[in-house]
CSV table of C-alpha atoms in Angstrom, one decimal:
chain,number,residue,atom,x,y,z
A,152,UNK,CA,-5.3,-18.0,45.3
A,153,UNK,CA,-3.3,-16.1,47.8
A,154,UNK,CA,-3.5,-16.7,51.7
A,155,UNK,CA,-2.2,-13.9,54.2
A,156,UNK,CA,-1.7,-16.2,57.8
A,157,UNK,CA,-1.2,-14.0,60.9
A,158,UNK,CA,0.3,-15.7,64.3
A,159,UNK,CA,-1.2,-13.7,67.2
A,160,UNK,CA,0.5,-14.4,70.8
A,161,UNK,CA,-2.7,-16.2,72.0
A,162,UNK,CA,-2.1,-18.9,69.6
A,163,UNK,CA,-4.5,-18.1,67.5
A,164,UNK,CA,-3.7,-17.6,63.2
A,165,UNK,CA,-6.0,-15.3,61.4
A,166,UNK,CA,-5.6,-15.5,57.7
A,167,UNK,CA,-7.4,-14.0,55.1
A,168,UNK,CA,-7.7,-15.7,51.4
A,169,UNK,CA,-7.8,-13.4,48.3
A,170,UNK,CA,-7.8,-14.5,44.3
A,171,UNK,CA,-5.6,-12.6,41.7
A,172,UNK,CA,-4.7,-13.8,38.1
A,173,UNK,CA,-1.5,-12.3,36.2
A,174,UNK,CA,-1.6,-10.4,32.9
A,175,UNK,CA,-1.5,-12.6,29.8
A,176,UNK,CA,1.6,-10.9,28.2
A,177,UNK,CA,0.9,-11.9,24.9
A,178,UNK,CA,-2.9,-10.2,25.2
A,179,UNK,CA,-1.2,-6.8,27.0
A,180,UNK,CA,-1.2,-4.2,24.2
A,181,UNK,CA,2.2,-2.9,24.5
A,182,UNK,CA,4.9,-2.0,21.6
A,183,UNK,CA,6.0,-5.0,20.1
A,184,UNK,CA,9.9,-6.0,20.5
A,185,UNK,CA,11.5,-5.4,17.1
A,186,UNK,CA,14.5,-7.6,15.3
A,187,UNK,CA,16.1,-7.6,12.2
A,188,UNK,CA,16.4,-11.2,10.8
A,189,UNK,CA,17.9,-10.0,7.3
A,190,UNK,CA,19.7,-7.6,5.0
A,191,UNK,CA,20.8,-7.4,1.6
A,192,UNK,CA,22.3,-4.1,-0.6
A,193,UNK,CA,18.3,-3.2,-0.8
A,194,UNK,CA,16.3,-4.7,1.7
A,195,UNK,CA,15.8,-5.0,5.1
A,196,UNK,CA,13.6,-8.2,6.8
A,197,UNK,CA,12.3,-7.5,10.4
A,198,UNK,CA,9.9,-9.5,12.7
A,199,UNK,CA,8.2,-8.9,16.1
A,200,UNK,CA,6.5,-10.6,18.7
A,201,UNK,CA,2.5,-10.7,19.5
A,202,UNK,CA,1.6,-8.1,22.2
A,203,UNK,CA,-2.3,-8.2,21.7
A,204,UNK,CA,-2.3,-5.6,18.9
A,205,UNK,CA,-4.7,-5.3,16.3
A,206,UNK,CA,-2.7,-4.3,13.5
A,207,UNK,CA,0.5,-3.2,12.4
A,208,UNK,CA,1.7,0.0,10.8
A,209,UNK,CA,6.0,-0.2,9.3
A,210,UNK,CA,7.7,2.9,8.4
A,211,UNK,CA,10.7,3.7,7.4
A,212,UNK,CA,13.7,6.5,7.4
A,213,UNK,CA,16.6,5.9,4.9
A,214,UNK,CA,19.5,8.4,5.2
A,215,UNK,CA,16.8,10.8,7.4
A,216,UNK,CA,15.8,11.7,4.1
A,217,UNK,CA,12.0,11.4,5.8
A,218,UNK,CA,9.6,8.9,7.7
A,219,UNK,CA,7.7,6.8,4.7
A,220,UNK,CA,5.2,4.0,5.0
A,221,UNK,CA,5.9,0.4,3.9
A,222,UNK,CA,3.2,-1.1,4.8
A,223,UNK,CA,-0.4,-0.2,7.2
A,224,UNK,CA,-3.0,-2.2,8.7
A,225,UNK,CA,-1.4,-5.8,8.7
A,226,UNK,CA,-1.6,-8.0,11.5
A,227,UNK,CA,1.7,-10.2,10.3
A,228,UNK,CA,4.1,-10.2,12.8
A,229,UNK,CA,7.4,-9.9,10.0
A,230,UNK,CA,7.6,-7.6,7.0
A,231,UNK,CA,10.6,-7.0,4.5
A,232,UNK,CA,11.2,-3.5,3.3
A,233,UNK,CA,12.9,-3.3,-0.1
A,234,UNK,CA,13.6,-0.8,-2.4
A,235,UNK,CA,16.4,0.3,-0.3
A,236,UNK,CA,20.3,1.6,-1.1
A,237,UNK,CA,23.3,0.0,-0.5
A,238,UNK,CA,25.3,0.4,2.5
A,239,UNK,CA,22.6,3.0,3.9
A,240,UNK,CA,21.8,3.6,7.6
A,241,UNK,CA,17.9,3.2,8.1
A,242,UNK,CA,15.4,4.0,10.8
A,243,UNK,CA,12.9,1.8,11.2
A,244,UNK,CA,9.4,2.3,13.2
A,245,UNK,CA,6.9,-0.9,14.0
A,246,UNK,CA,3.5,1.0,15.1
A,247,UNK,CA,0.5,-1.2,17.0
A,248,UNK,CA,-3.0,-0.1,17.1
A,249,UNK,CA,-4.9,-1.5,20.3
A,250,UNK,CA,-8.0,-2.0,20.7
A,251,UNK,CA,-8.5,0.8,23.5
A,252,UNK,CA,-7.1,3.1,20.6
A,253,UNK,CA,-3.3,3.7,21.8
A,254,UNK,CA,-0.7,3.5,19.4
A,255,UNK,CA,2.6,2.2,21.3
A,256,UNK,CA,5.6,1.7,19.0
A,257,UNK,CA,9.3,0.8,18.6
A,258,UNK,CA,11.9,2.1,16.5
A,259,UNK,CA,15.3,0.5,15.5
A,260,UNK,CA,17.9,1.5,13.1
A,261,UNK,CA,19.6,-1.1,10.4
A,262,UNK,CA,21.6,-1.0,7.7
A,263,UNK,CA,21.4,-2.3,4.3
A,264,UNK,CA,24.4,-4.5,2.7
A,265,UNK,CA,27.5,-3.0,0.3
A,266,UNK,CA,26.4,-3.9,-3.3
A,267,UNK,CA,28.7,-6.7,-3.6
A,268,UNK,CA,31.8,-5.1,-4.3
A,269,UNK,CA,30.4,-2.0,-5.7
A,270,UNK,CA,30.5,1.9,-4.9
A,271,UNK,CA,29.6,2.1,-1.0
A,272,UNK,CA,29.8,5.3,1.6
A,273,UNK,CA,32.9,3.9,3.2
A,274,UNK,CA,35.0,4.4,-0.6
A,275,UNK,CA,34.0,8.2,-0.5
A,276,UNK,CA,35.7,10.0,2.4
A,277,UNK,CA,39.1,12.1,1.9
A,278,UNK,CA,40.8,14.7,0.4
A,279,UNK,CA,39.9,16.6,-3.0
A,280,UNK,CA,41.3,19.0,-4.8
A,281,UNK,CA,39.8,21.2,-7.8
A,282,UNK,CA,42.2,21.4,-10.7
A,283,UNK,CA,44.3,23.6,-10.9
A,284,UNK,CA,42.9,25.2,-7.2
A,285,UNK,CA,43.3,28.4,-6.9
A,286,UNK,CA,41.6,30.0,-3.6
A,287,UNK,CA,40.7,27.5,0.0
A,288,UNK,CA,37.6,26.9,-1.3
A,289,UNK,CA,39.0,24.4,-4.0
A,290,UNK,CA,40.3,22.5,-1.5
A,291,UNK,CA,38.6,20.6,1.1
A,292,UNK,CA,37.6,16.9,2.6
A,293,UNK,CA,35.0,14.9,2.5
A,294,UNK,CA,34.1,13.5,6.0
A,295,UNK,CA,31.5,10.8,7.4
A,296,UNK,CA,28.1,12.6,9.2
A,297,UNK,CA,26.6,10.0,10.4
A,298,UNK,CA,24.3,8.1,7.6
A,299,UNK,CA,25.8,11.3,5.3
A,300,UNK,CA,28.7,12.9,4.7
A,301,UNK,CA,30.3,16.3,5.1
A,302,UNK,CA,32.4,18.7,2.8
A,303,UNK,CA,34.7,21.1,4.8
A,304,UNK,CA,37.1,23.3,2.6
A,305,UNK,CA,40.3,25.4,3.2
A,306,UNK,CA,38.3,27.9,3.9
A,307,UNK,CA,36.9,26.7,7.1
A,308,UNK,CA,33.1,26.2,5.3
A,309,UNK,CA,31.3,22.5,5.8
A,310,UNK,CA,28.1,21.5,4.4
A,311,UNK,CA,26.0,18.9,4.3
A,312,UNK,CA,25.8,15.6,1.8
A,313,UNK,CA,23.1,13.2,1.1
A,314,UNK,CA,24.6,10.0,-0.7
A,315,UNK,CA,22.5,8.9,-3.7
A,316,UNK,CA,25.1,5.4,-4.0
A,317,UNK,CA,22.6,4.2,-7.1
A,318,UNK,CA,23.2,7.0,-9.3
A,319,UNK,CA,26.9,8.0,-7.7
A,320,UNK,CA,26.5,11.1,-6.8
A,321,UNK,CA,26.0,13.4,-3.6
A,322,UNK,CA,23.5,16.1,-2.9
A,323,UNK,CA,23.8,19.5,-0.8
A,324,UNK,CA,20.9,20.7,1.6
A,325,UNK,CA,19.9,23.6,2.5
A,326,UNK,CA,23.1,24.5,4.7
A,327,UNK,CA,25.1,24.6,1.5
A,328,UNK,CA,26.1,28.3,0.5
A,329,UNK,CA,25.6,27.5,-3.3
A,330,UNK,CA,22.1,25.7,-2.5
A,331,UNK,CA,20.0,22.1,-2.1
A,332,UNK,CA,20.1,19.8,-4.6
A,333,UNK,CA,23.1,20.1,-5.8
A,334,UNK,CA,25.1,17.4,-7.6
A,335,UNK,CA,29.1,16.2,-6.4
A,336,UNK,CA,29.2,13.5,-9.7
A,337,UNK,CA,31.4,11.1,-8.6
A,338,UNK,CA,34.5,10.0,-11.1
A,339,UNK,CA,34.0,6.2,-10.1
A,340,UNK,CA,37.2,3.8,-11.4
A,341,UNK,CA,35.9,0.1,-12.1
A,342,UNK,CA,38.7,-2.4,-11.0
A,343,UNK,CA,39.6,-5.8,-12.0
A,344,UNK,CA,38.4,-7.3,-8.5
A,345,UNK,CA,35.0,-5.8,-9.0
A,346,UNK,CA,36.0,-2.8,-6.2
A,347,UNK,CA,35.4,0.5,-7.1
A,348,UNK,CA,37.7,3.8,-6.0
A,349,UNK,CA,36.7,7.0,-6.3
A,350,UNK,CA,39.1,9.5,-8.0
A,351,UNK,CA,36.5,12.6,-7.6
A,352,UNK,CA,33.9,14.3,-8.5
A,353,UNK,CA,32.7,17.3,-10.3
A,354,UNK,CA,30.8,20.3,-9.0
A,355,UNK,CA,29.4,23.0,-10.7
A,356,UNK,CA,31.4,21.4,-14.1
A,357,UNK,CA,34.6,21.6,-12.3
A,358,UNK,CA,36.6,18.5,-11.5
A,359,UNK,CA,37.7,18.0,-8.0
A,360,UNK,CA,40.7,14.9,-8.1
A,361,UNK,CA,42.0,13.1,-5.2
């Protein structure tokens, strides 16, 4: 209950007495608050708190290789997504359906573990050189993008990579002269530490070296 009192100059005190009651936050149907509680080189564990939503919808963005959906219509309030890549930047989108129909979510970006000594983004970047080069465009460095990479030659001409860590190798998109989908094979060099170096890669059949 809530009382306004008034003091008037005869003496008198006029109030007035009204009732209110506060949201119940957990019963508000808002989007829930996301954490990540876990990683390893392939999955990602997240929970949420309770907001009053019916059910929850998790999808996921590795590498913005595109949205996917891990799992739809639970009303858990943790999930783990597996299946992932090592060392990869993910997006990550918890989506509530209320009651009333709205569909308020939250996204978060995490990132999966190095494979325990094994080939990760951060071994990849620097300089290559085809062998023997003979023009700019045999020439160039390999650069971090954000979740991907970039190659920029001589020349003065960058495209974009996708890494594929599993299978060693990088893939162009569509800004890439010579076409998407193309392969950079990485030369991988095991080392007695169980750490990894790259000494290059081959495009097109050529070898590129470091």
């Amino acid at each position: 209950q809530i009382a306004v009192l008034g003091e008037c100059s005869d003496g008198t005190k006029p109030y007035k007495i009204i009732t209110a009651t506060t949201e119940d936050e957990q019963n508000s149907c808002t989007a829930p608050v996301v954490n990540v509680t876990g990683t390893s080189a392939d999955s990602i564990s997240l929970s949420w708190n309770a907001t009053g939503i019916n059910s929850y919808t998790v999808y996921y963005n590795p590498s913005g290789a595109g949205w996917k959906m891990a799992a739809s219509g639970s009303n858990s309030t943790s999930y783990v997504i597996t299946g992932l890549t090592a060392d990869t930047s993910c997006q990550i989108a918890v989506l509530g359906e209320c009651s009333d129909g709205t569909k308020p979510y939250k996204i978060i970006t995490a990132t999966t573990e190095g494979s325990g000594g094994g080939l990760t983004i951060s071994d990849i970047p620097g300089q290559y050189i085809r062998q023997p080069p003979t023009n700019d465009w045999h020439t160039g460095i390999i650069s971090a993008e954000g979740s991907n990479l970039k190659w920029t030659n001589n020349a003065g001409y960058s495209w974009t990579l996708v890494p594929d860590i599993e299978n060693e190798q990088l893939l162009t998109t569509g800004d890439c002269p010579y076409g998407s989908g193309k392969t950079f094979a990485l030369e991988v060099q095991q080392n007695g530490n169980g750490s990894v170096t790259v000494t290059g890669f081959r495009f097109g059949g050529e070898l590129y070296s470091r």
